[in-house]
Amino acid sequence: MHNADILGRLTQQFELPFSNPVLVFSLILLIILLAPIIMGKFRFPGIVGFILAGIAVGPHGLNLLKKNSAIDLFSTIGLLYIMFIAGVELDLNEFKQKKHRSLVFGFFTFCIPILIGFPICYYLLGYPLITSALTASMFATHTLVAYPIVSKYGMAKNEAVAISVGGTILTDTAVLILLPVIMGAKNGGLGFSFWLQLMISLSIFAFIMFVLIPPLARWFFNRYRDSKTLPYVFVLFIVFLSAFLSQLAGVEPIIGAFVAGLALNKAVQQSQPLMHRIDFVGNAIFIPFFLISVGMLVDLRVLTRGPQATIVALSLTLGALLGKWLAALSTQKIFKYSATQRTLIFGLSSAHAAATLAIILVGFKAQIIDDNILNGTIILILVTCVVASFATEHAGKKLVKRLEEPPVLTEEESSIG
């Protein structure tokens, strides 16, 4: 009887999907540990390993894990963390000097994908006007999934990275403001009060983050500079407060997380130990959690559900990659960047994840978007995240190698030496 009880408890613990929080967290930590090691053997970016592992253990794979509130929470933290690190590591002086270039790239990476996406949806796939407009706006978004690769190679201050990050925020902000506009158009609510409320709420949000928060952060860091934990907890609090305030203002939390990075940029960069803790915790736990959760959304079986699902998935994926490639190419030609910098810009701006999901899920719940576009978008997320990781890894290695090479001296310089 005793043995039967033990066997029963064991069977209960290992029922699929796992429900024991200790077992779930152990499995996720095992993935975070092994994915970079295994991917390193094949010279694949670790990011790809996290996404593929998410597909394998998720509800559409081995069904070891299910999307629950705990995984959603850690995934949200990881996404906000990526956006926050992008803001806090941004070289503000470089960004200010190159802000016009960020504006140009932001314009290209917003307009070109929409100009490609709308005809694909409206003419090629035959969707209605509002469905095509909403899906095309998804083409313009991107998530800095590959940014940890840039951090790993110490390329955060490269000009191509600065304008990519700046362009990301501009295009994602534009699209995420466009989202309530499209939804308002569907519901017939685009009146003067809508625009007035949006402008007032965004102005209040900007005042809190850029006027009130920086002096508060400087005071707190000076007051508790000797503490190992309080400054880090303060930073996390500001990130999530900012994300929540941006939601109240009518835009997505990812914009708030990036704004928190900008608001704390100077104060955090003056403390190397704090910056190290922020990078360490994010790259060790939160960001891998987000990438695994992205993989858990992918259902490769959608490609077997008839030709229409496959056609939609391929059309959306190829259109999204083409739009981002043309945006990177246009930026390279105008500002005379190297081919490697173009690849870096494309790598950072081609991954679709967070904002894309936000738009598609809102559209799906509002019955603007059908199952084929929803499933096609999930395939798009997988493919673009993998392509972005490889492109960024390739460009990062090339740029680091170029920096390590000694400068070639001319004959005149050699004779002087």
PDB file of N, CA, C and O in Angstrom, residues 1-64:
ATOM      1  N   MET A   1       0.836  -1.212   0.000  1.00  0.00           N
ATOM      2  CA  MET A   1       0.000   0.000   0.000  1.00  0.00           C
ATOM      3  C   MET A   1       0.862   1.250   0.000  1.00  0.00           C
ATOM      4  O   MET A   1       0.590   2.230  -0.675  1.00  0.00           O
ATOM      5  N   HIS A   2       1.943   1.142   0.824  1.00  0.00           N
ATOM      6  CA  HIS A   2       2.869   2.279   0.909  1.00  0.00           C
ATOM      7  C   HIS A   2       3.509   2.566  -0.450  1.00  0.00           C
ATOM      8  O   HIS A   2       3.609   3.710  -0.879  1.00  0.00           O
ATOM      9  N   ASN A   3       3.923   1.497  -1.134  1.00  0.00           N
ATOM     10  CA  ASN A   3       4.529   1.644  -2.467  1.00  0.00           C
ATOM     11  C   ASN A   3       3.533   2.229  -3.470  1.00  0.00           C
ATOM     12  O   ASN A   3       3.896   3.024  -4.337  1.00  0.00           O
ATOM     13  N   ALA A   4       2.286   1.811  -3.330  1.00  0.00           N
ATOM     14  CA  ALA A   4       1.246   2.329  -4.231  1.00  0.00           C
ATOM     15  C   ALA A   4       1.042   3.830  -4.016  1.00  0.00           C
ATOM     16  O   ALA A   4       0.841   4.581  -4.971  1.00  0.00           O
ATOM     17  N   ASP A   5       1.125   4.280  -2.746  1.00  0.00           N
ATOM     18  CA  ASP A   5       0.998   5.718  -2.449  1.00  0.00           C
ATOM     19  C   ASP A   5       2.136   6.510  -3.082  1.00  0.00           C
ATOM     20  O   ASP A   5       1.934   7.578  -3.656  1.00  0.00           O
ATOM     21  N   ILE A   6       3.349   5.966  -2.947  1.00  0.00           N
ATOM     22  CA  ILE A   6       4.520   6.638  -3.520  1.00  0.00           C
ATOM     23  C   ILE A   6       4.384   6.728  -5.035  1.00  0.00           C
ATOM     24  O   ILE A   6       4.627   7.771  -5.648  1.00  0.00           O
ATOM     25  N   LEU A   7       4.006   5.603  -5.650  1.00  0.00           N
ATOM     26  CA  LEU A   7       3.831   5.574  -7.112  1.00  0.00           C
ATOM     27  C   LEU A   7       2.751   6.556  -7.549  1.00  0.00           C
ATOM     28  O   LEU A   7       2.900   7.272  -8.556  1.00  0.00           O
ATOM     29  N   GLY A   8       1.658   6.633  -6.765  1.00  0.00           N
ATOM     30  CA  GLY A   8       0.567   7.554  -7.086  1.00  0.00           C
ATOM     31  C   GLY A   8       1.021   9.008  -7.025  1.00  0.00           C
ATOM     32  O   GLY A   8       0.665   9.810  -7.892  1.00  0.00           O
ATOM     33  N   ARG A   9       1.818   9.325  -5.978  1.00  0.00           N
ATOM     34  CA  ARG A   9       2.321  10.705  -5.847  1.00  0.00           C
ATOM     35  C   ARG A   9       3.262  11.051  -6.994  1.00  0.00           C
ATOM     36  O   ARG A   9       3.223  12.155  -7.538  1.00  0.00           O
ATOM     37  N   LEU A  10       4.120  10.085  -7.344  1.00  0.00           N
ATOM     38  CA  LEU A  10       5.055  10.323  -8.459  1.00  0.00           C
ATOM     39  C   LEU A  10       4.299  10.549  -9.761  1.00  0.00           C
ATOM     40  O   LEU A  10       4.615  11.454 -10.544  1.00  0.00           O
ATOM     41  N   THR A  11       3.286   9.690  -9.996  1.00  0.00           N
ATOM     42  CA  THR A  11       2.482   9.826 -11.218  1.00  0.00           C
ATOM     43  C   THR A  11       1.788  11.178 -11.264  1.00  0.00           C
ATOM     44  O   THR A  11       1.734  11.843 -12.311  1.00  0.00           O
ATOM     45  N   GLN A  12       1.281  11.600 -10.110  1.00  0.00           N
ATOM     46  CA  GLN A  12       0.581  12.887 -10.040  1.00  0.00           C
ATOM     47  C   GLN A  12       1.534  14.050 -10.318  1.00  0.00           C
ATOM     48  O   GLN A  12       1.177  15.008 -11.011  1.00  0.00           O
ATOM     49  N   GLN A  13       2.768  13.965  -9.783  1.00  0.00           N
ATOM     50  CA  GLN A  13       3.738  15.050  -9.960  1.00  0.00           C
ATOM     51  C   GLN A  13       4.145  15.220 -11.424  1.00  0.00           C
ATOM     52  O   GLN A  13       4.441  16.319 -11.871  1.00  0.00           O
ATOM     53  N   PHE A  14       4.165  14.088 -12.161  1.00  0.00           N
ATOM     54  CA  PHE A  14       4.664  14.129 -13.537  1.00  0.00           C
ATOM     55  C   PHE A  14       3.555  14.093 -14.587  1.00  0.00           C
ATOM     56  O   PHE A  14       3.801  13.818 -15.754  1.00  0.00           O
ATOM     57  N   GLU A  15       2.325  14.380 -14.162  1.00  0.00           N
ATOM     58  CA  GLU A  15       1.240  14.514 -15.135  1.00  0.00           C
ATOM     59  C   GLU A  15       1.486  15.721 -16.028  1.00  0.00           C
ATOM     60  O   GLU A  15       1.960  16.761 -15.562  1.00  0.00           O
ATOM     61  N   LEU A  16       1.153  15.564 -17.312  1.00  0.00           N
ATOM     62  CA  LEU A  16       1.395  16.659 -18.270  1.00  0.00           C
ATOM     63  C   LEU A  16       0.142  17.510 -18.453  1.00  0.00           C
ATOM     64  O   LEU A  16      -0.971  16.970 -18.505  1.00  0.00           O
ATOM     65  N   PRO A  17       0.304  18.823 -18.584  1.00  0.00           N
ATOM     66  CA  PRO A  17       1.549  19.573 -18.367  1.00  0.00           C
ATOM     67  C   PRO A  17       1.883  19.671 -16.880  1.00  0.00           C
ATOM     68  O   PRO A  17       0.995  19.558 -16.037  1.00  0.00           O
ATOM     69  N   PHE A  18       3.173  19.853 -16.570  1.00  0.00           N
ATOM     70  CA  PHE A  18       3.589  19.923 -15.174  1.00  0.00           C
ATOM     71  C   PHE A  18       2.880  21.070 -14.459  1.00  0.00           C
ATOM     72  O   PHE A  18       2.752  22.164 -15.006  1.00  0.00           O
ATOM     73  N   SER A  19       2.433  20.800 -13.235  1.00  0.00           N
ATOM     74  CA  SER A  19       1.753  21.838 -12.464  1.00  0.00           C
ATOM     75  C   SER A  19       2.511  22.217 -11.194  1.00  0.00           C
ATOM     76  O   SER A  19       2.259  23.269 -10.615  1.00  0.00           O
ATOM     77  N   ASN A  20       3.429  21.342 -10.771  1.00  0.00           N
ATOM     78  CA  ASN A  20       4.234  21.636  -9.586  1.00  0.00           C
ATOM     79  C   ASN A  20       5.163  22.813  -9.880  1.00  0.00           C
ATOM     80  O   ASN A  20       6.025  22.716 -10.752  1.00  0.00           O
ATOM     81  N   PRO A  21       5.007  23.945  -9.176  1.00  0.00           N
ATOM     82  CA  PRO A  21       5.813  25.133  -9.501  1.00  0.00           C
ATOM     83  C   PRO A  21       7.311  24.910  -9.354  1.00  0.00           C
ATOM     84  O   PRO A  21       8.113  25.488 -10.101  1.00  0.00           O
ATOM     85  N   VAL A  22       7.712  24.039  -8.405  1.00  0.00           N
ATOM     86  CA  VAL A  22       9.136  23.753  -8.223  1.00  0.00           C
ATOM     87  C   VAL A  22       9.678  23.005  -9.439  1.00  0.00           C
ATOM     88  O   VAL A  22      10.764  23.310  -9.958  1.00  0.00           O
ATOM     89  N   LEU A  23       8.908  22.025  -9.909  1.00  0.00           N
ATOM     90  CA  LEU A  23       9.323  21.251 -11.090  1.00  0.00           C
ATOM     91  C   LEU A  23       9.344  22.132 -12.340  1.00  0.00           C
ATOM     92  O   LEU A  23      10.274  22.051 -13.160  1.00  0.00           O
ATOM     93  N   VAL A  24       8.337  22.980 -12.496  1.00  0.00           N
ATOM     94  CA  VAL A  24       8.273  23.892 -13.651  1.00  0.00           C
ATOM     95  C   VAL A  24       9.486  24.810 -13.671  1.00  0.00           C
ATOM     96  O   VAL A  24      10.159  24.970 -14.708  1.00  0.00           O
ATOM     97  N   PHE A  25       9.795  25.400 -12.520  1.00  0.00           N
ATOM     98  CA  PHE A  25      10.926  26.329 -12.468  1.00  0.00           C
ATOM     99  C   PHE A  25      12.247  25.594 -12.688  1.00  0.00           C
ATOM    100  O   PHE A  25      13.157  26.109 -13.338  1.00  0.00           O
ATOM    101  N   SER A  26      12.343  24.352 -12.179  1.00  0.00           N
ATOM    102  CA  SER A  26      13.557  23.555 -12.389  1.00  0.00           C
ATOM    103  C   SER A  26      13.773  23.282 -13.872  1.00  0.00           C
ATOM    104  O   SER A  26      14.898  23.374 -14.381  1.00  0.00           O
ATOM    105  N   LEU A  27      12.677  22.933 -14.572  1.00  0.00           N
ATOM    106  CA  LEU A  27      12.781  22.654 -16.013  1.00  0.00           C
ATOM    107  C   LEU A  27      13.215  23.895 -16.784  1.00  0.00           C
ATOM    108  O   LEU A  27      14.079  23.821 -17.671  1.00  0.00           O
ATOM    109  N   ILE A  28      12.632  25.040 -16.434  1.00  0.00           N
ATOM    110  CA  ILE A  28      12.993  26.272 -17.129  1.00  0.00           C
ATOM    111  C   ILE A  28      14.454  26.633 -16.872  1.00  0.00           C
ATOM    112  O   ILE A  28      15.186  27.040 -17.789  1.00  0.00           O
ATOM    113  N   LEU A  29      14.915  26.462 -15.635  1.00  0.00           N
ATOM    114  CA  LEU A  29      16.322  26.732 -15.326  1.00  0.00           C
ATOM    115  C   LEU A  29      17.247  25.772 -16.079  1.00  0.00           C
ATOM    116  O   LEU A  29      18.332  26.172 -16.534  1.00  0.00           O
ATOM    117  N   LEU A  30      16.799  24.513 -16.241  1.00  0.00           N
ATOM    118  CA  LEU A  30      17.600  23.551 -17.008  1.00  0.00           C
ATOM    119  C   LEU A  30      17.721  23.999 -18.469  1.00  0.00           C
ATOM    120  O   LEU A  30      18.803  23.894 -19.074  1.00  0.00           O
ATOM    121  N   ILE A  31      16.613  24.508 -19.029  1.00  0.00           N
ATOM    122  CA  ILE A  31      16.646  25.020 -20.414  1.00  0.00           C
ATOM    123  C   ILE A  31      17.596  26.217 -20.507  1.00  0.00           C
ATOM    124  O   ILE A  31      18.424  26.312 -21.426  1.00  0.00           O
ATOM    125  N   ILE A  32      17.488  27.143 -19.543  1.00  0.00           N
ATOM    126  CA  ILE A  32      18.345  28.333 -19.544  1.00  0.00           C
ATOM    127  C   ILE A  32      19.816  27.930 -19.435  1.00  0.00           C
ATOM    128  O   ILE A  32      20.700  28.565 -20.031  1.00  0.00           O
ATOM    129  N   LEU A  33      20.079  26.837 -18.714  1.00  0.00           N
ATOM    130  CA  LEU A  33      21.453  26.352 -18.546  1.00  0.00           C
ATOM    131  C   LEU A  33      21.971  25.673 -19.807  1.00  0.00           C
ATOM    132  O   LEU A  33      23.092  25.946 -20.275  1.00  0.00           O
ATOM    133  N   LEU A  34      21.150  24.780 -20.389  1.00  0.00           N
ATOM    134  CA  LEU A  34      21.634  23.923 -21.473  1.00  0.00           C
ATOM    135  C   LEU A  34      21.533  24.548 -22.865  1.00  0.00           C
ATOM    136  O   LEU A  34      22.355  24.238 -23.738  1.00  0.00           O
ATOM    137  N   ALA A  35      20.512  25.403 -23.099  1.00  0.00           N
ATOM    138  CA  ALA A  35      20.296  25.936 -24.460  1.00  0.00           C
ATOM    139  C   ALA A  35      21.529  26.627 -25.027  1.00  0.00           C
ATOM    140  O   ALA A  35      21.936  26.322 -26.158  1.00  0.00           O
ATOM    141  N   PRO A  36      22.175  27.559 -24.290  1.00  0.00           N
ATOM    142  CA  PRO A  36      23.369  28.209 -24.867  1.00  0.00           C
ATOM    143  C   PRO A  36      24.523  27.234 -25.088  1.00  0.00           C
ATOM    144  O   PRO A  36      25.272  27.371 -26.056  1.00  0.00           O
ATOM    145  N   ILE A  37      24.648  26.224 -24.195  1.00  0.00           N
ATOM    146  CA  ILE A  37      25.732  25.243 -24.344  1.00  0.00           C
ATOM    147  C   ILE A  37      25.531  24.417 -25.610  1.00  0.00           C
ATOM    148  O   ILE A  37      26.449  24.245 -26.421  1.00  0.00           O
ATOM    149  N   ILE A  38      24.301  23.904 -25.797  1.00  0.00           N
ATOM    150  CA  ILE A  38      24.002  23.080 -26.977  1.00  0.00           C
ATOM    151  C   ILE A  38      24.096  23.909 -28.250  1.00  0.00           C
ATOM    152  O   ILE A  38      24.686  23.479 -29.248  1.00  0.00           O
ATOM    153  N   MET A  39      23.514  25.112 -28.234  1.00  0.00           N
ATOM    154  CA  MET A  39      23.570  25.975 -29.424  1.00  0.00           C
ATOM    155  C   MET A  39      25.011  26.361 -29.757  1.00  0.00           C
ATOM    156  O   MET A  39      25.372  26.488 -30.927  1.00  0.00           O
ATOM    157  N   GLY A  40      25.835  26.536 -28.718  1.00  0.00           N
ATOM    158  CA  GLY A  40      27.243  26.880 -28.940  1.00  0.00           C
ATOM    159  C   GLY A  40      27.991  25.796 -29.689  1.00  0.00           C
ATOM    160  O   GLY A  40      28.906  26.086 -30.474  1.00  0.00           O
ATOM    161  N   LYS A  41      27.599  24.528 -29.460  1.00  0.00           N
ATOM    162  CA  LYS A  41      28.247  23.403 -30.161  1.00  0.00           C
ATOM    163  C   LYS A  41      28.015  23.497 -31.667  1.00  0.00           C
ATOM    164  O   LYS A  41      28.850  23.086 -32.476  1.00  0.00           O
ATOM    165  N   PHE A  42      26.831  24.022 -32.042  1.00  0.00           N
ATOM    166  CA  PHE A  42      26.491  24.149 -33.465  1.00  0.00           C
ATOM    167  C   PHE A  42      26.717  25.570 -33.993  1.00  0.00           C
ATOM    168  O   PHE A  42      26.342  25.885 -35.114  1.00  0.00           O
ATOM    169  N   ARG A  43      27.318  26.419 -33.137  1.00  0.00           N
ATOM    170  CA  ARG A  43      27.591  27.828 -33.477  1.00  0.00           C
ATOM    171  C   ARG A  43      26.313  28.604 -33.801  1.00  0.00           C
ATOM    172  O   ARG A  43      26.296  29.457 -34.687  1.00  0.00           O
ATOM    173  N   PHE A  44      25.239  28.264 -33.096  1.00  0.00           N
ATOM    174  CA  PHE A  44      23.980  28.991 -33.209  1.00  0.00           C
ATOM    175  C   PHE A  44      23.892  29.982 -32.046  1.00  0.00           C
ATOM    176  O   PHE A  44      24.390  29.705 -30.961  1.00  0.00           O
ATOM    177  N   PRO A  45      23.247  31.134 -32.244  1.00  0.00           N
ATOM    178  CA  PRO A  45      23.027  32.056 -31.119  1.00  0.00           C
ATOM    179  C   PRO A  45      22.195  31.390 -30.025  1.00  0.00           C
ATOM    180  O   PRO A  45      21.258  30.631 -30.312  1.00  0.00           O
ATOM    181  N   GLY A  46      22.516  31.650 -28.765  1.00  0.00           N
ATOM    182  CA  GLY A  46      21.784  31.071 -27.640  1.00  0.00           C
ATOM    183  C   GLY A  46      20.312  31.421 -27.664  1.00  0.00           C
ATOM    184  O   GLY A  46      19.460  30.628 -27.227  1.00  0.00           O
ATOM    185  N   ILE A  47      19.994  32.614 -28.194  1.00  0.00           N
ATOM    186  CA  ILE A  47      18.603  33.068 -28.281  1.00  0.00           C
ATOM    187  C   ILE A  47      17.744  32.066 -29.060  1.00  0.00           C
ATOM    188  O   ILE A  47      16.611  31.768 -28.681  1.00  0.00           O
ATOM    189  N   VAL A  48      18.314  31.532 -30.147  1.00  0.00           N
ATOM    190  CA  VAL A  48      17.586  30.555 -30.965  1.00  0.00           C
ATOM    191  C   VAL A  48      17.263  29.320 -30.133  1.00  0.00           C
ATOM    192  O   VAL A  48      16.168  28.750 -30.223  1.00  0.00           O
ATOM    193  N   GLY A  49      18.198  28.921 -29.281  1.00  0.00           N
ATOM    194  CA  GLY A  49      17.998  27.756 -28.431  1.00  0.00           C
ATOM    195  C   GLY A  49      16.829  27.936 -27.479  1.00  0.00           C
ATOM    196  O   GLY A  49      16.035  27.005 -27.272  1.00  0.00           O
ATOM    197  N   PHE A  50      16.709  29.125 -26.896  1.00  0.00           N
ATOM    198  CA  PHE A  50      15.598  29.388 -25.975  1.00  0.00           C
ATOM    199  C   PHE A  50      14.247  29.288 -26.696  1.00  0.00           C
ATOM    200  O   PHE A  50      13.289  28.701 -26.176  1.00  0.00           O
ATOM    201  N   ILE A  51      14.181  29.864 -27.901  1.00  0.00           N
ATOM    202  CA  ILE A  51      12.918  29.842 -28.663  1.00  0.00           C
ATOM    203  C   ILE A  51      12.570  28.411 -29.077  1.00  0.00           C
ATOM    204  O   ILE A  51      11.424  27.967 -28.922  1.00  0.00           O
ATOM    205  N   LEU A  52      13.571  27.662 -29.583  1.00  0.00           N
ATOM    206  CA  LEU A  52      13.319  26.272 -29.994  1.00  0.00           C
ATOM    207  C   LEU A  52      12.937  25.401 -28.799  1.00  0.00           C
ATOM    208  O   LEU A  52      12.061  24.534 -28.906  1.00  0.00           O
ATOM    209  N   ALA A  53      13.572  25.655 -27.653  1.00  0.00           N
ATOM    210  CA  ALA A  53      13.224  24.899 -26.439  1.00  0.00           C
ATOM    211  C   ALA A  53      11.789  25.204 -26.020  1.00  0.00           C
ATOM    212  O   ALA A  53      11.055  24.305 -25.582  1.00  0.00           O
ATOM    213  N   GLY A  54      11.381  26.462 -26.166  1.00  0.00           N
ATOM    214  CA  GLY A  54       9.998  26.841 -25.856  1.00  0.00           C
ATOM    215  C   GLY A  54       9.005  26.104 -26.736  1.00  0.00           C
ATOM    216  O   GLY A  54       7.947  25.662 -26.263  1.00  0.00           O
ATOM    217  N   ILE A  55       9.345  25.959 -28.024  1.00  0.00           N
ATOM    218  CA  ILE A  55       8.479  25.205 -28.946  1.00  0.00           C
ATOM    219  C   ILE A  55       8.380  23.748 -28.479  1.00  0.00           C
ATOM    220  O   ILE A  55       7.301  23.158 -28.446  1.00  0.00           O
ATOM    221  N   ALA A  56       9.535  23.184 -28.095  1.00  0.00           N
ATOM    222  CA  ALA A  56       9.589  21.755 -27.734  1.00  0.00           C
ATOM    223  C   ALA A  56       8.787  21.452 -26.469  1.00  0.00           C
ATOM    224  O   ALA A  56       8.041  20.464 -26.422  1.00  0.00           O
ATOM    225  N   VAL A  57       8.928  22.285 -25.432  1.00  0.00           N
ATOM    226  CA  VAL A  57       8.285  21.965 -24.140  1.00  0.00           C
ATOM    227  C   VAL A  57       6.891  22.567 -24.016  1.00  0.00           C
ATOM    228  O   VAL A  57       6.170  22.269 -23.067  1.00  0.00           O
ATOM    229  N   GLY A  58       6.504  23.425 -24.959  1.00  0.00           N
ATOM    230  CA  GLY A  58       5.245  24.150 -24.868  1.00  0.00           C
ATOM    231  C   GLY A  58       4.025  23.301 -25.187  1.00  0.00           C
ATOM    232  O   GLY A  58       4.133  22.114 -25.521  1.00  0.00           O
ATOM    233  N   PRO A  59       2.849  23.916 -25.130  1.00  0.00           N
ATOM    234  CA  PRO A  59       1.588  23.185 -25.344  1.00  0.00           C
ATOM    235  C   PRO A  59       1.447  22.602 -26.739  1.00  0.00           C
ATOM    236  O   PRO A  59       0.662  21.675 -26.944  1.00  0.00           O
ATOM    237  N   HIS A  60       2.181  23.134 -27.726  1.00  0.00           N
ATOM    238  CA  HIS A  60       2.099  22.617 -29.092  1.00  0.00           C
ATOM    239  C   HIS A  60       3.234  21.653 -29.406  1.00  0.00           C
ATOM    240  O   HIS A  60       3.384  21.216 -30.540  1.00  0.00           O
ATOM    241  N   GLY A  61       4.073  21.351 -28.369  1.00  0.00           N
ATOM    242  CA  GLY A  61       5.156  20.396 -28.534  1.00  0.00           C
ATOM    243  C   GLY A  61       4.934  19.192 -27.640  1.00  0.00           C
ATOM    244  O   GLY A  61       3.953  18.467 -27.790  1.00  0.00           O
ATOM    245  N   LEU A  62       5.840  19.003 -26.665  1.00  0.00           N
ATOM    246  CA  LEU A  62       5.726  17.865 -25.740  1.00  0.00           C
ATOM    247  C   LEU A  62       4.701  18.125 -24.635  1.00  0.00           C
ATOM    248  O   LEU A  62       4.427  17.228 -23.837  1.00  0.00           O
ATOM    249  N   ASN A  63       4.193  19.355 -24.561  1.00  0.00           N
ATOM    250  CA  ASN A  63       3.170  19.733 -23.575  1.00  0.00           C
ATOM    251  C   ASN A  63       3.661  19.560 -22.132  1.00  0.00           C
ATOM    252  O   ASN A  63       2.904  19.192 -21.233  1.00  0.00           O
ATOM    253  N   LEU A  64       4.964  19.819 -21.912  1.00  0.00           N
ATOM    254  CA  LEU A  64       5.499  19.755 -20.551  1.00  0.00           C
ATOM    255  C   LEU A  64       5.086  20.986 -19.751  1.00  0.00           C
ATOM    256  O   LEU A  64       4.880  20.905 -18.538  1.00  0.00           O
TER     257      LEU A  64
END
